């Protein structure tokens, strides 16, 4: 009980990962990508800030955004990227079936879900995507957002890899409480 009480509870997962990087060092290997290449804290934050910027450009007014990506490095980048821009990531369990996913989206007020075309194709989620769209939940593909990537986004990602907490305070709009 004392361990729980002494733990800092009012911080996001993004802030906790940034704190872990501060303890371990930015070059500490923290996960492997889908090609089994090790990723450091620095590369995770770089990719998260870049991806977060892309999603934020397309969905600037959405507070909550669904993520329909299996647990992978891309899911980590998307989750942290959304938090970096003050958004609440909502993990979508696409194995629950169309009715459950649509109901969940309606209950929490999700208007948009981000995913990848490869995920939809490999998991055979075309019917789920159609059902979501039919119920006013727009499914956005990460591949389609890539065209909006700018040099400024890339430079911001580099800055974020070096100073994640400093950039987080700017990009999250001051929303530093956990949700």
PDB file of C-alpha atoms in Angstrom:
ATOM      1  CA  UNK A   1       0.000   0.000   0.000  1.00  0.00           C
ATOM      2  CA  UNK A   2       2.854   2.389   0.824  1.00  0.00           C
ATOM      3  CA  UNK A   3       4.402   1.846  -2.630  1.00  0.00           C
ATOM      4  CA  UNK A   4       1.126   2.842  -4.286  1.00  0.00           C
ATOM      5  CA  UNK A   5       0.680   5.884  -2.055  1.00  0.00           C
ATOM      6  CA  UNK A   6       4.214   7.132  -2.777  1.00  0.00           C
ATOM      7  CA  UNK A   7       3.854   6.721  -6.553  1.00  0.00           C
ATOM      8  CA  UNK A   8       3.263   9.835  -8.641  1.00  0.00           C
ATOM      9  CA  UNK A   9      -0.225   9.128 -10.018  1.00  0.00           C
ATOM     10  CA  UNK A  10      -0.987  12.414 -11.794  1.00  0.00           C
ATOM     11  CA  UNK A  11       1.169  11.969 -14.850  1.00  0.00           C
ATOM     12  CA  UNK A  12       0.583  10.565 -18.286  1.00  0.00           C
ATOM     13  CA  UNK A  13       2.274   7.515 -19.729  1.00  0.00           C
ATOM     14  CA  UNK A  14       4.222   9.942 -21.926  1.00  0.00           C
ATOM     15  CA  UNK A  15       5.605  11.675 -18.830  1.00  0.00           C
ATOM     16  CA  UNK A  16       6.465   8.338 -17.223  1.00  0.00           C
ATOM     17  CA  UNK A  17       8.385   7.215 -20.334  1.00  0.00           C
ATOM     18  CA  UNK A  18      10.219  10.570 -20.417  1.00  0.00           C
ATOM     19  CA  UNK A  19      11.160  10.071 -16.751  1.00  0.00           C
ATOM     20  CA  UNK A  20      12.403   6.554 -17.543  1.00  0.00           C
ATOM     21  CA  UNK A  21      14.566   7.972 -20.349  1.00  0.00           C
ATOM     22  CA  UNK A  22      16.044  10.475 -17.910  1.00  0.00           C
ATOM     23  CA  UNK A  23      17.025   7.606 -15.584  1.00  0.00           C
ATOM     24  CA  UNK A  24      18.304   5.188 -18.265  1.00  0.00           C
ATOM     25  CA  UNK A  25      19.630   7.573 -20.907  1.00  0.00           C
ATOM     26  CA  UNK A  26      18.235   8.458 -24.332  1.00  0.00           C
ATOM     27  CA  UNK A  27      20.282   5.755 -26.091  1.00  0.00           C
ATOM     28  CA  UNK A  28      18.915   2.948 -23.904  1.00  0.00           C
ATOM     29  CA  UNK A  29      17.230   0.275 -26.040  1.00  0.00           C
ATOM     30  CA  UNK A  30      13.613   0.155 -25.026  1.00  0.00           C
ATOM     31  CA  UNK A  31      11.790  -1.866 -27.730  1.00  0.00           C
ATOM     32  CA  UNK A  32      12.210  -3.595 -31.079  1.00  0.00           C
ATOM     33  CA  UNK A  33      10.349  -2.505 -34.197  1.00  0.00           C
ATOM     34  CA  UNK A  34       8.537  -4.950 -36.468  1.00  0.00           C
ATOM     35  CA  UNK A  35      11.783  -5.659 -38.354  1.00  0.00           C
ATOM     36  CA  UNK A  36      13.397  -6.542 -34.993  1.00  0.00           C
ATOM     37  CA  UNK A  37      15.592  -3.419 -35.035  1.00  0.00           C
ATOM     38  CA  UNK A  38      16.213  -2.103 -31.528  1.00  0.00           C
ATOM     39  CA  UNK A  39      14.699   1.316 -30.809  1.00  0.00           C
ATOM     40  CA  UNK A  40      16.117   3.701 -28.216  1.00  0.00           C
ATOM     41  CA  UNK A  41      14.196   6.174 -26.115  1.00  0.00           C
ATOM     42  CA  UNK A  42      15.462   8.901 -28.475  1.00  0.00           C
ATOM     43  CA  UNK A  43      14.108   7.156 -31.572  1.00  0.00           C
ATOM     44  CA  UNK A  44      10.803   6.414 -29.850  1.00  0.00           C
ATOM     45  CA  UNK A  45      10.329  10.077 -28.923  1.00  0.00           C
ATOM     46  CA  UNK A  46      11.421  11.274 -32.368  1.00  0.00           C
ATOM     47  CA  UNK A  47       8.906   9.026 -34.131  1.00  0.00           C
ATOM     48  CA  UNK A  48       6.195   9.785 -31.567  1.00  0.00           C
ATOM     49  CA  UNK A  49       6.481  13.549 -31.993  1.00  0.00           C
ATOM     50  CA  UNK A  50       6.527  13.282 -35.793  1.00  0.00           C
ATOM     51  CA  UNK A  51       3.522  10.951 -35.849  1.00  0.00           C
ATOM     52  CA  UNK A  52       1.715  13.034 -33.251  1.00  0.00           C
ATOM     53  CA  UNK A  53       2.225  16.157 -35.379  1.00  0.00           C
ATOM     54  CA  UNK A  54       0.777  14.424 -38.433  1.00  0.00           C
ATOM     55  CA  UNK A  55      -2.307  13.222 -36.581  1.00  0.00           C
ATOM     56  CA  UNK A  56      -2.764  16.603 -34.895  1.00  0.00           C
ATOM     57  CA  UNK A  57      -2.705  18.348 -38.295  1.00  0.00           C
ATOM     58  CA  UNK A  58      -5.575  16.173 -39.467  1.00  0.00           C
ATOM     59  CA  UNK A  59      -7.504  16.156 -36.175  1.00  0.00           C
ATOM     60  CA  UNK A  60      -6.687  19.412 -34.359  1.00  0.00           C
ATOM     61  CA  UNK A  61      -9.991  19.594 -32.481  1.00  0.00           C
ATOM     62  CA  UNK A  62     -10.360  15.965 -31.400  1.00  0.00           C
ATOM     63  CA  UNK A  63      -9.625  15.426 -27.720  1.00  0.00           C
ATOM     64  CA  UNK A  64      -9.961  11.630 -27.987  1.00  0.00           C
ATOM     65  CA  UNK A  65      -8.633   9.570 -30.897  1.00  0.00           C
ATOM     66  CA  UNK A  66      -8.980   5.823 -31.355  1.00  0.00           C
ATOM     67  CA  UNK A  67      -5.983   3.650 -32.203  1.00  0.00           C
ATOM     68  CA  UNK A  68      -6.692   0.476 -34.164  1.00  0.00           C
ATOM     69  CA  UNK A  69      -3.161  -0.886 -34.440  1.00  0.00           C
ATOM     70  CA  UNK A  70      -2.005  -4.156 -32.866  1.00  0.00           C
ATOM     71  CA  UNK A  71       0.523  -3.934 -30.070  1.00  0.00           C
ATOM     72  CA  UNK A  72       3.712  -3.033 -31.908  1.00  0.00           C
ATOM     73  CA  UNK A  73       6.254  -0.252 -32.105  1.00  0.00           C
ATOM     74  CA  UNK A  74       3.866   1.660 -34.402  1.00  0.00           C
ATOM     75  CA  UNK A  75       1.217   1.450 -31.691  1.00  0.00           C
ATOM     76  CA  UNK A  76       3.676   2.843 -29.122  1.00  0.00           C
ATOM     77  CA  UNK A  77       4.619   5.749 -31.427  1.00  0.00           C
ATOM     78  CA  UNK A  78       0.956   6.513 -32.105  1.00  0.00           C
ATOM     79  CA  UNK A  79      -0.057   6.319 -28.434  1.00  0.00           C
ATOM     80  CA  UNK A  80       2.789   8.537 -27.238  1.00  0.00           C
ATOM     81  CA  UNK A  81       2.365  10.862 -30.225  1.00  0.00           C
ATOM     82  CA  UNK A  82      -1.285  11.445 -29.355  1.00  0.00           C
ATOM     83  CA  UNK A  83      -0.408  12.144 -25.729  1.00  0.00           C
ATOM     84  CA  UNK A  84       2.380  14.473 -26.841  1.00  0.00           C
ATOM     85  CA  UNK A  85      -0.260  16.649 -28.494  1.00  0.00           C
ATOM     86  CA  UNK A  86      -2.673  16.637 -25.568  1.00  0.00           C
ATOM     87  CA  UNK A  87      -4.980  13.996 -26.983  1.00  0.00           C
ATOM     88  CA  UNK A  88      -6.390  10.992 -25.164  1.00  0.00           C
ATOM     89  CA  UNK A  89      -5.528   7.778 -27.014  1.00  0.00           C
ATOM     90  CA  UNK A  90      -8.252   5.139 -26.954  1.00  0.00           C
ATOM     91  CA  UNK A  91      -7.126   1.620 -27.796  1.00  0.00           C
ATOM     92  CA  UNK A  92      -9.641  -0.157 -30.023  1.00  0.00           C
ATOM     93  CA  UNK A  93     -10.016  -3.909 -29.550  1.00  0.00           C
ATOM     94  CA  UNK A  94     -10.929  -4.802 -33.124  1.00  0.00           C
ATOM     95  CA  UNK A  95     -11.305  -8.480 -32.189  1.00  0.00           C
ATOM     96  CA  UNK A  96     -14.420  -7.612 -30.161  1.00  0.00           C
ATOM     97  CA  UNK A  97     -16.533  -7.346 -33.303  1.00  0.00           C
ATOM     98  CA  UNK A  98     -18.141  -4.483 -35.173  1.00  0.00           C
ATOM     99  CA  UNK A  99     -21.122  -3.988 -32.863  1.00  0.00           C
ATOM    100  CA  UNK A 100     -18.956  -3.768 -29.716  1.00  0.00           C
ATOM    101  CA  UNK A 101     -16.429  -1.431 -31.361  1.00  0.00           C
ATOM    102  CA  UNK A 102     -19.135   0.904 -32.714  1.00  0.00           C
ATOM    103  CA  UNK A 103     -20.889   0.924 -29.338  1.00  0.00           C
ATOM    104  CA  UNK A 104     -17.647   1.733 -27.547  1.00  0.00           C
ATOM    105  CA  UNK A 105     -16.884   4.586 -29.956  1.00  0.00           C
ATOM    106  CA  UNK A 106     -20.342   6.041 -29.441  1.00  0.00           C
ATOM    107  CA  UNK A 107     -20.115   5.693 -25.668  1.00  0.00           C
ATOM    108  CA  UNK A 108     -16.808   7.571 -25.378  1.00  0.00           C
ATOM    109  CA  UNK A 109     -17.527  10.013 -28.199  1.00  0.00           C
ATOM    110  CA  UNK A 110     -14.821   8.922 -30.627  1.00  0.00           C
ATOM    111  CA  UNK A 111     -15.162  10.560 -34.017  1.00  0.00           C
ATOM    112  CA  UNK A 112     -11.901   9.304 -35.532  1.00  0.00           C
ATOM    113  CA  UNK A 113      -9.772   6.170 -35.422  1.00  0.00           C
ATOM    114  CA  UNK A 114      -6.268   5.937 -36.832  1.00  0.00           C
ATOM    115  CA  UNK A 115      -4.975   2.713 -38.298  1.00  0.00           C
ATOM    116  CA  UNK A 116      -2.842   1.419 -41.148  1.00  0.00           C
ATOM    117  CA  UNK A 117      -4.060  -0.101 -44.399  1.00  0.00           C
ATOM    118  CA  UNK A 118      -1.841  -3.128 -43.786  1.00  0.00           C
ATOM    119  CA  UNK A 119      -3.587  -3.739 -40.452  1.00  0.00           C
ATOM    120  CA  UNK A 120      -7.016  -3.603 -42.090  1.00  0.00           C
ATOM    121  CA  UNK A 121      -5.884  -5.893 -44.892  1.00  0.00           C
ATOM    122  CA  UNK A 122      -4.051  -8.490 -42.782  1.00  0.00           C
ATOM    123  CA  UNK A 123      -6.687  -8.628 -40.051  1.00  0.00           C
ATOM    124  CA  UNK A 124      -9.518  -8.569 -42.612  1.00  0.00           C
ATOM    125  CA  UNK A 125     -11.166  -5.551 -41.019  1.00  0.00           C
ATOM    126  CA  UNK A 126     -12.830  -4.113 -44.127  1.00  0.00           C
ATOM    127  CA  UNK A 127     -16.317  -4.866 -42.751  1.00  0.00           C
ATOM    128  CA  UNK A 128     -15.464  -3.245 -39.414  1.00  0.00           C
ATOM    129  CA  UNK A 129     -14.164  -0.122 -41.172  1.00  0.00           C
ATOM    130  CA  UNK A 130     -17.352   0.052 -43.259  1.00  0.00           C
ATOM    131  CA  UNK A 131     -19.514  -0.334 -40.145  1.00  0.00           C
ATOM    132  CA  UNK A 132     -17.578   2.390 -38.317  1.00  0.00           C
ATOM    133  CA  UNK A 133     -17.908   4.774 -41.272  1.00  0.00           C
ATOM    134  CA  UNK A 134     -21.640   3.986 -41.483  1.00  0.00           C
ATOM    135  CA  UNK A 135     -21.939   5.039 -37.829  1.00  0.00           C
ATOM    136  CA  UNK A 136     -20.088   8.368 -38.276  1.00  0.00           C
ATOM    137  CA  UNK A 137     -16.694   7.198 -36.999  1.00  0.00           C
ATOM    138  CA  UNK A 138     -14.106   8.160 -39.603  1.00  0.00           C
ATOM    139  CA  UNK A 139     -11.220   5.742 -40.044  1.00  0.00           C
ATOM    140  CA  UNK A 140      -8.021   7.534 -40.994  1.00  0.00           C
ATOM    141  CA  UNK A 141      -5.021   5.758 -42.454  1.00  0.00           C
ATOM    142  CA  UNK A 142      -1.532   6.703 -41.345  1.00  0.00           C
ATOM    143  CA  UNK A 143      -0.237   6.162 -44.883  1.00  0.00           C
ATOM    144  CA  UNK A 144      -2.577   8.891 -46.169  1.00  0.00           C
ATOM    145  CA  UNK A 145      -1.305  11.390 -43.593  1.00  0.00           C
ATOM    146  CA  UNK A 146       2.328  10.978 -44.631  1.00  0.00           C
ATOM    147  CA  UNK A 147       1.999  13.494 -47.485  1.00  0.00           C
ATOM    148  CA  UNK A 148       1.432  16.291 -44.950  1.00  0.00           C
ATOM    149  CA  UNK A 149       4.817  15.688 -43.272  1.00  0.00           C
ATOM    150  CA  UNK A 150       6.999  18.815 -43.351  1.00  0.00           C
ATOM    151  CA  UNK A 151      10.609  19.641 -42.535  1.00  0.00           C
ATOM    152  CA  UNK A 152       9.304  21.515 -39.499  1.00  0.00           C
ATOM    153  CA  UNK A 153       7.638  18.299 -38.241  1.00  0.00           C
ATOM    154  CA  UNK A 154      10.900  16.394 -38.659  1.00  0.00           C
ATOM    155  CA  UNK A 155      12.906  19.071 -36.838  1.00  0.00           C
ATOM    156  CA  UNK A 156      10.325  19.117 -34.047  1.00  0.00           C
ATOM    157  CA  UNK A 157      10.755  15.348 -33.791  1.00  0.00           C
ATOM    158  CA  UNK A 158      14.521  15.732 -33.376  1.00  0.00           C
ATOM    159  CA  UNK A 159      13.986  18.389 -30.712  1.00  0.00           C
ATOM    160  CA  UNK A 160      11.497  16.071 -28.995  1.00  0.00           C
ATOM    161  CA  UNK A 161      14.034  13.234 -29.000  1.00  0.00           C
ATOM    162  CA  UNK A 162      16.470  15.511 -27.182  1.00  0.00           C
ATOM    163  CA  UNK A 163      14.043  17.328 -24.862  1.00  0.00           C
ATOM    164  CA  UNK A 164      10.775  15.365 -24.708  1.00  0.00           C
ATOM    165  CA  UNK A 165       9.360  16.944 -21.550  1.00  0.00           C
ATOM    166  CA  UNK A 166      10.127  20.483 -22.712  1.00  0.00           C
ATOM    167  CA  UNK A 167       8.443  19.943 -26.084  1.00  0.00           C
ATOM    168  CA  UNK A 168       5.588  18.039 -24.433  1.00  0.00           C
ATOM    169  CA  UNK A 169       4.708  21.092 -22.355  1.00  0.00           C
ATOM    170  CA  UNK A 170       4.470  23.159 -25.569  1.00  0.00           C
ATOM    171  CA  UNK A 171       2.639  20.664 -27.805  1.00  0.00           C
ATOM    172  CA  UNK A 172       0.183  19.322 -25.238  1.00  0.00           C
ATOM    173  CA  UNK A 173      -1.206  22.808 -24.681  1.00  0.00           C
ATOM    174  CA  UNK A 174      -0.433  22.639 -20.993  1.00  0.00           C
ATOM    175  CA  UNK A 175      -2.509  19.485 -20.562  1.00  0.00           C
ATOM    176  CA  UNK A 176      -0.134  17.653 -18.291  1.00  0.00           C
ATOM    177  CA  UNK A 177      -2.602  15.725 -16.160  1.00  0.00           C
ATOM    178  CA  UNK A 178      -3.319  12.061 -16.779  1.00  0.00           C
ATOM    179  CA  UNK A 179      -6.675  11.121 -18.291  1.00  0.00           C
TER     180      UNK A 179
END
